[in-house]
mmCIF file of C-alpha atoms in Angstrom:
data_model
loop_
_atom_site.group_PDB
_atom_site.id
_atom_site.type_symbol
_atom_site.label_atom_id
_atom_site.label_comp_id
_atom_site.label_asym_id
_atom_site.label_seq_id
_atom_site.Cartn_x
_atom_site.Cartn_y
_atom_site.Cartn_z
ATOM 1 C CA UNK A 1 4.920 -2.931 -5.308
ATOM 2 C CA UNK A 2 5.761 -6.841 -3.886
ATOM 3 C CA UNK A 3 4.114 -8.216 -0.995
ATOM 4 C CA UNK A 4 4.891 -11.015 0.493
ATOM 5 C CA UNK A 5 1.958 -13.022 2.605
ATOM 6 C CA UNK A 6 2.894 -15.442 5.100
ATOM 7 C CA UNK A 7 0.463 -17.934 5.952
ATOM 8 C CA UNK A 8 0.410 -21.267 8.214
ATOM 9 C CA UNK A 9 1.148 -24.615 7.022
ATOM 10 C CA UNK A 10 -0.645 -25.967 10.325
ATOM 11 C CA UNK A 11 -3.626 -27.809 10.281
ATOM 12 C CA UNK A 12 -3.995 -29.826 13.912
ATOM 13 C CA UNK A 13 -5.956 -27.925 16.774
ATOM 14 C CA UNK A 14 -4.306 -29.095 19.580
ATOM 15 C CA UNK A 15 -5.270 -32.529 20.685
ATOM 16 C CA UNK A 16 -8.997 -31.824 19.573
ATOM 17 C CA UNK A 17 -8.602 -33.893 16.538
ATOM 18 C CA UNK A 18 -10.030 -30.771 14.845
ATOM 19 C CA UNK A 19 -8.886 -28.908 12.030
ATOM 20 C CA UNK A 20 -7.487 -25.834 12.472
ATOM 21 C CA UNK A 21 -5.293 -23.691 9.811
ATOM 22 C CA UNK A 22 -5.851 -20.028 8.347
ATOM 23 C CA UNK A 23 -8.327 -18.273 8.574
ATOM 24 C CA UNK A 24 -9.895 -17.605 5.414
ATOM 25 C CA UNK A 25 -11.224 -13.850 5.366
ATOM 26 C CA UNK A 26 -8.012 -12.683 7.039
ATOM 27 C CA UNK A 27 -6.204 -13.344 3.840
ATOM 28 C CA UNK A 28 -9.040 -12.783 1.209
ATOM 29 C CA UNK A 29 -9.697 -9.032 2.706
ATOM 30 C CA UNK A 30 -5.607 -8.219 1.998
ATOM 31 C CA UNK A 31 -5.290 -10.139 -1.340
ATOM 32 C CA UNK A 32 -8.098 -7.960 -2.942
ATOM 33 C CA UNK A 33 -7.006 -5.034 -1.019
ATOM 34 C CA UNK A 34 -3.247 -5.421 -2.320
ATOM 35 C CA UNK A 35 -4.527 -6.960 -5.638
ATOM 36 C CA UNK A 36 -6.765 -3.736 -6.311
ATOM 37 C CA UNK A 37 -4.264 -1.807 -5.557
ATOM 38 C CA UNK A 38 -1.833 -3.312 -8.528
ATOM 39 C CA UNK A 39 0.608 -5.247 -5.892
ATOM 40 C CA UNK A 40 2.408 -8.482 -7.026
ATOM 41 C CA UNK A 41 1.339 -10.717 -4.833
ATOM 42 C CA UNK A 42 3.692 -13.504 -2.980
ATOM 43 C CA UNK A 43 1.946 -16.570 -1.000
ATOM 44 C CA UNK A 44 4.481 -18.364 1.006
ATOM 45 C CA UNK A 45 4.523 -21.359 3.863
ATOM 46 C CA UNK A 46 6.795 -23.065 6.168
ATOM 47 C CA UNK A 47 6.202 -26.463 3.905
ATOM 48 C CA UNK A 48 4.705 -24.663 0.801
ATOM 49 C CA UNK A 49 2.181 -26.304 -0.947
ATOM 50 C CA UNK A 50 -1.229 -26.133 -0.270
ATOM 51 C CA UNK A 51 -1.689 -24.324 2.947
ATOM 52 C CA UNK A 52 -4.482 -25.859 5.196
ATOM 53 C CA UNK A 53 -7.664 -23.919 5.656
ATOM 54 C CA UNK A 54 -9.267 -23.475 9.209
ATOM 55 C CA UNK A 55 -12.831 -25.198 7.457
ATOM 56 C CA UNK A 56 -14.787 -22.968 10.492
ATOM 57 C CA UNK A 57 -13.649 -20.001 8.271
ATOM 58 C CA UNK A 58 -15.578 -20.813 4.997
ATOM 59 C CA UNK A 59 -18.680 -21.787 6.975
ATOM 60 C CA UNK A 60 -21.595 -19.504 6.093
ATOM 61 C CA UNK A 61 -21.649 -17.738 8.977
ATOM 62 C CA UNK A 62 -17.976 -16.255 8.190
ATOM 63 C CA UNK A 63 -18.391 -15.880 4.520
ATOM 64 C CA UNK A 64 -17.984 -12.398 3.395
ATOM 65 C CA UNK A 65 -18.044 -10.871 0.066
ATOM 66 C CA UNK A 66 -14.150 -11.206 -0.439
ATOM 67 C CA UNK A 67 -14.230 -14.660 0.853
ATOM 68 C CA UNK A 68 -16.563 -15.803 -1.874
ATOM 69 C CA UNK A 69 -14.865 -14.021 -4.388
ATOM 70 C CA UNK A 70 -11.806 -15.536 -3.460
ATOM 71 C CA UNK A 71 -13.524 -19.156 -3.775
ATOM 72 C CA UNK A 72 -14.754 -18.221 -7.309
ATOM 73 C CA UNK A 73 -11.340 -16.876 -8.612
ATOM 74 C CA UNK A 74 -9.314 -19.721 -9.523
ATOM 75 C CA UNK A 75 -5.969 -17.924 -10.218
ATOM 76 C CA UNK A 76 -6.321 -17.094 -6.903
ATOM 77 C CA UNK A 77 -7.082 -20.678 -5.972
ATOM 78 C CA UNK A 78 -4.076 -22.016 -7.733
ATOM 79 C CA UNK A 79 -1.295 -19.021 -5.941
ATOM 80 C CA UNK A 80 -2.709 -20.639 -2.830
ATOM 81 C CA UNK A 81 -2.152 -24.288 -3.981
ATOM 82 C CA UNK A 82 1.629 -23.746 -4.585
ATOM 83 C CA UNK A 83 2.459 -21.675 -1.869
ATOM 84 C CA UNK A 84 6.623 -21.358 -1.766
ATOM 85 C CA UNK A 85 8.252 -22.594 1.094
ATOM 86 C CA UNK A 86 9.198 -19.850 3.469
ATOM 87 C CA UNK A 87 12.898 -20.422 3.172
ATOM 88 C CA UNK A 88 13.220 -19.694 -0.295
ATOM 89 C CA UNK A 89 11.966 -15.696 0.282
ATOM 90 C CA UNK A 90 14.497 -12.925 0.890
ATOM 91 C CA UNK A 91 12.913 -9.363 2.351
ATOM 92 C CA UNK A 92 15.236 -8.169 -0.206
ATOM 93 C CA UNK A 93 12.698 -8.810 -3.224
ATOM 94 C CA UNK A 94 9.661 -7.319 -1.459
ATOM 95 C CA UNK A 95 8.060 -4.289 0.076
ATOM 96 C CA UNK A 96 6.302 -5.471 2.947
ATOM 97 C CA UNK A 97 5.073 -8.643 4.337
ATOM 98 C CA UNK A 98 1.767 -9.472 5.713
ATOM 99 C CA UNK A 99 0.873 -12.207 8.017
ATOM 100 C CA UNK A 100 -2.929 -13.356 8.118
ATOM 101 C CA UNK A 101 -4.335 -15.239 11.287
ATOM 102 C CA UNK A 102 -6.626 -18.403 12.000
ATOM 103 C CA UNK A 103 -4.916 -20.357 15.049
ATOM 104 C CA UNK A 104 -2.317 -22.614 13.089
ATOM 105 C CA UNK A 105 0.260 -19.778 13.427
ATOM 106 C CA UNK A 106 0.285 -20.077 16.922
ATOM 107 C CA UNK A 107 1.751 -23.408 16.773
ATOM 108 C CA UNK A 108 4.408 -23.114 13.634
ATOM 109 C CA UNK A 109 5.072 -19.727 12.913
ATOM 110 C CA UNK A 110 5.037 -18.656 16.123
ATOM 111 C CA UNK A 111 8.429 -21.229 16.743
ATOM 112 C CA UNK A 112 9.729 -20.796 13.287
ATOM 113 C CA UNK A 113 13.264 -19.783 12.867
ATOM 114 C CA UNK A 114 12.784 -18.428 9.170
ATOM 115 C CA UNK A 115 9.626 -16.668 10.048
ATOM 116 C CA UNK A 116 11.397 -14.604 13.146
ATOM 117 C CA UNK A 117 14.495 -13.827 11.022
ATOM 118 C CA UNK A 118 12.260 -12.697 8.031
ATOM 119 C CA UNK A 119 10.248 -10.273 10.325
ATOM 120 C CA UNK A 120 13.361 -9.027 11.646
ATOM 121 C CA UNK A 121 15.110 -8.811 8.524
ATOM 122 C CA UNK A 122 12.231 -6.725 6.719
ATOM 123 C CA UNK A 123 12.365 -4.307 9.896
ATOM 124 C CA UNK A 124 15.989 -4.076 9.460
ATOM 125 C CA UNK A 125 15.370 -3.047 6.254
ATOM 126 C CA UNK A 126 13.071 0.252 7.137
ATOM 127 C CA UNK A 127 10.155 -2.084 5.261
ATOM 128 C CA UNK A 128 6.501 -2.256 7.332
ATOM 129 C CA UNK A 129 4.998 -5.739 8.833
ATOM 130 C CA UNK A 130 1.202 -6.654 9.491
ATOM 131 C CA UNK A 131 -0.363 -8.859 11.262
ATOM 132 C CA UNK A 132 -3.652 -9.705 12.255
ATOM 133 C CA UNK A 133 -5.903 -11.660 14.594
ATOM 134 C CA UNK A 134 -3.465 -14.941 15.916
ATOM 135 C CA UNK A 135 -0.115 -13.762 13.480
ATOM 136 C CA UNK A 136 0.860 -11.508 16.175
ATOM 137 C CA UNK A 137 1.349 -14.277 18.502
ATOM 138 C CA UNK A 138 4.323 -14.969 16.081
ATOM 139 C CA UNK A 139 6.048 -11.830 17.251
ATOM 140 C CA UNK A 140 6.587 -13.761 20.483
ATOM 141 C CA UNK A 141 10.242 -14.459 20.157
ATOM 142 C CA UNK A 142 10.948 -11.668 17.557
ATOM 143 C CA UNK A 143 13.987 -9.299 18.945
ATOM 144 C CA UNK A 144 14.349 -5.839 18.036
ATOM 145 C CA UNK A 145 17.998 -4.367 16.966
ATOM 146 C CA UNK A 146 18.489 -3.974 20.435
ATOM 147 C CA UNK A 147 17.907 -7.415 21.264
ATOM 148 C CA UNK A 148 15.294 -6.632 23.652
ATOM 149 C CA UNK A 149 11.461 -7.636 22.390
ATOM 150 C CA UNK A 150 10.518 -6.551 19.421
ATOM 151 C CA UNK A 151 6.859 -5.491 21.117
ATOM 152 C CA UNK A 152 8.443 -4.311 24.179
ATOM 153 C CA UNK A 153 7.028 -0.603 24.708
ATOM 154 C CA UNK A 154 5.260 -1.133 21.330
ATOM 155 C CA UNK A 155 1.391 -0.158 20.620
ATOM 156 C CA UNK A 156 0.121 -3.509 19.283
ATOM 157 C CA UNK A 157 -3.166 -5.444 19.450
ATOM 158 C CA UNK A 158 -4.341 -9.166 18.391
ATOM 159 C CA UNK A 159 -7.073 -11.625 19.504
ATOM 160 C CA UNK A 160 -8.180 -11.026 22.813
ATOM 161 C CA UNK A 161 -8.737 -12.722 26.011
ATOM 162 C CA UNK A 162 -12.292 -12.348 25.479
ATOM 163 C CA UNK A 163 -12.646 -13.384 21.589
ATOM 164 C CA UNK A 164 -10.479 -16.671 22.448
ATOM 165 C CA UNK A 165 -12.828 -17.384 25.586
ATOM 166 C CA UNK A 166 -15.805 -16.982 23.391
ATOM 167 C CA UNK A 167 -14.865 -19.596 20.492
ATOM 168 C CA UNK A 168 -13.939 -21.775 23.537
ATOM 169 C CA UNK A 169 -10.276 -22.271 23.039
ATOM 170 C CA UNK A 170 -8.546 -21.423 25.634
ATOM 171 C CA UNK A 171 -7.732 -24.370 26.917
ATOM 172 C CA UNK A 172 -6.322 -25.736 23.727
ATOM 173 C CA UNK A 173 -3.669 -22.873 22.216
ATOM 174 C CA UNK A 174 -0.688 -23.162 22.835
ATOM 175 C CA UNK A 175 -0.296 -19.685 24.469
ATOM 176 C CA UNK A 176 -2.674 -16.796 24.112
ATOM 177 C CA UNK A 177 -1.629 -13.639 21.949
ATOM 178 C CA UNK A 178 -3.277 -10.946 24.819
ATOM 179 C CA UNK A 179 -1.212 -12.532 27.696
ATOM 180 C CA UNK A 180 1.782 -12.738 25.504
ATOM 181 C CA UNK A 181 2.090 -9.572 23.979
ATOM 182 C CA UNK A 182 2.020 -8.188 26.973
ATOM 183 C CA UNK A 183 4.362 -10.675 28.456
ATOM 184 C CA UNK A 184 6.644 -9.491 26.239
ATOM 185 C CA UNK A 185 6.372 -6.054 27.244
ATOM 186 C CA UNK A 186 4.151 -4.602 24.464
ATOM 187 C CA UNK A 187 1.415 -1.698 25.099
ATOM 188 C CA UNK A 188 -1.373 -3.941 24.488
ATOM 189 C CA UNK A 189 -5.250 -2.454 23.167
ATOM 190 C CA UNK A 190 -8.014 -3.697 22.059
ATOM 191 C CA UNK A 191 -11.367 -2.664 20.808
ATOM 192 C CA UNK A 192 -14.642 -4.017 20.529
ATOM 193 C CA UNK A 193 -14.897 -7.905 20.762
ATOM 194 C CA UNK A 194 -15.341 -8.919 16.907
ATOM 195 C CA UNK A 195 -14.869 -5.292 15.858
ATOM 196 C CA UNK A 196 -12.742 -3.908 13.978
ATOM 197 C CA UNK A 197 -9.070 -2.490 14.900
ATOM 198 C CA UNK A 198 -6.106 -1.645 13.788
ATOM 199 C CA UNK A 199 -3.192 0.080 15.856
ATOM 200 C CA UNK A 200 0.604 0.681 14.479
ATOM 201 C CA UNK A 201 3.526 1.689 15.504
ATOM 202 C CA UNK A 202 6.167 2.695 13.177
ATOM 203 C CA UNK A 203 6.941 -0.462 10.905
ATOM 204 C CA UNK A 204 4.482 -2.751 12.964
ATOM 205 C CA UNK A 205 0.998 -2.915 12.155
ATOM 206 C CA UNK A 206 -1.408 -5.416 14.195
ATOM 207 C CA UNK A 207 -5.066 -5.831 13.573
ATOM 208 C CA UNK A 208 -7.018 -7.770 16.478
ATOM 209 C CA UNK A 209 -9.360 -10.404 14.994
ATOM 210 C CA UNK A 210 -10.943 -10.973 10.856
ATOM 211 C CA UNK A 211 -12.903 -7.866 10.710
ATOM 212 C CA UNK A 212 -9.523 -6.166 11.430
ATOM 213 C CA UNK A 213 -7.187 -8.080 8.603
ATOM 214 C CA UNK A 214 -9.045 -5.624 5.356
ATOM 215 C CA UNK A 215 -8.516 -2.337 7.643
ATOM 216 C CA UNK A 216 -5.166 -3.350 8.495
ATOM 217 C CA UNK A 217 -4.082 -4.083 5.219
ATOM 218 C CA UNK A 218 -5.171 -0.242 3.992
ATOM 219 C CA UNK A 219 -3.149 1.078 6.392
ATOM 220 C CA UNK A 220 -0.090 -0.795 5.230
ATOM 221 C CA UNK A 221 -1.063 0.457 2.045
ATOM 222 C CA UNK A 222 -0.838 3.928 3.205
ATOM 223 C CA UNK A 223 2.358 2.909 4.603
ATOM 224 C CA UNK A 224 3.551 2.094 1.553
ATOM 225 C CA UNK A 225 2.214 5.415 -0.726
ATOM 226 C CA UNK A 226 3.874 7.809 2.120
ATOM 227 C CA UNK A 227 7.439 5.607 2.257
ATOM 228 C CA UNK A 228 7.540 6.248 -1.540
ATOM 229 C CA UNK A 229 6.200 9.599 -1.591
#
């Protein structure tokens, strides 16, 4: 089993002169939960490299217990430092591809050419894609075979109204994920502010916010086990 993760390479938020990037549980929770699992794990990036961190996410207050194991396991450390650039990965050598959050998506992946064709190719392909938190804002221009929206009439979920409006941001994104997933036509639910949850829908899996990026990833896993079964 190959999975692919697909993470930011953006690291201004807006004109705040902040920091923004990935969020740092939203791809700790997966990597164990693929890692455990005995999945070859892929990081890739738009630039590759060192992807930048949103440096909110590794404040205490956000820490979990995967997000300090992830800061104490330094083969871990160093498949994040060299990232491969996003246009060097074919859905052809993986199984599935999963795309953490943090609000740098919104801005890069969200516009990037590769990153639509890749989610379109690995649905083309019968292979599931998860995202969680921000990532499915990068569904936004993301066509189905049909070439209507790949959301349109589609269960999904992803940061809310609510959760944006309480970290005070939502004036500065560049769009928000509620009001454009269901711009595009998708069949948009949430749960809980903060809580976790996870809806899919065929091949696409969305998880709405951190505490949903570990859940989301076991249900891709499941995916997985009943594809090959």
């Amino acid at each position: 089993m190959k999975i692919l993760i697909v993470l930011t390479s953006h690291d201004q938020l807006g004109d705040t002169g902040r920091k923004t990037g990935f969020w740092l549980e939203e791809l700790a929770a997966p990597y164990y939960a693929f890692k455990d699992a005995g999945a070859d794990i892929v990081l890739a990036s738009p630039k590759g490299g060192q992807p930048p961190l949103d440096p909110k996410s590794n404040e205490p207050d956000f820490q979990t217990d995967l997000t300090r194991r992830f800061e104490a396991d330094a083969a871990a450390k160093a498949q994040l430092a060299a990232t491969v650039r996003l246009d060097t990965v074919s859905q052809a050598e993986f199984d599935t591809v999963f795309y953490p959050g943090g609000h740098g998506p919104l801005w890069d992946l969200a516009e990037d050419k590769t990153s639509i064709g890749l989610i379109e190719a690995f649905l083309k392909a019968d292979k599931p894609v998860a995202l969680v938190c921000h990532a499915p804002g990068v569904l936004r221009h993301v066509k189905a075979a049909n070439g209507r929206p790949l959301v349109e009439d589609k269960t999904v979920t992803g940061f809310t109204n609510t959760e944006e409006a309480a970290v005070g941001l939502t004036d500065v994104v560049p769009f928000l994920v509620e009001d454009e997933l269901k711009a595009k036509g998708g069949l948009y639910s949430k749960g809980d502010d903060w809580g976790a949850y996870v809806v899919s829908d065929g091949l696409l899996i969305t998880g709405q916010n951190p505490a949903s990026s570990g859940p989301a990833a076991t249900v891709l896993l499941k995916q997985l086990a009943a594809a090959k079964s």
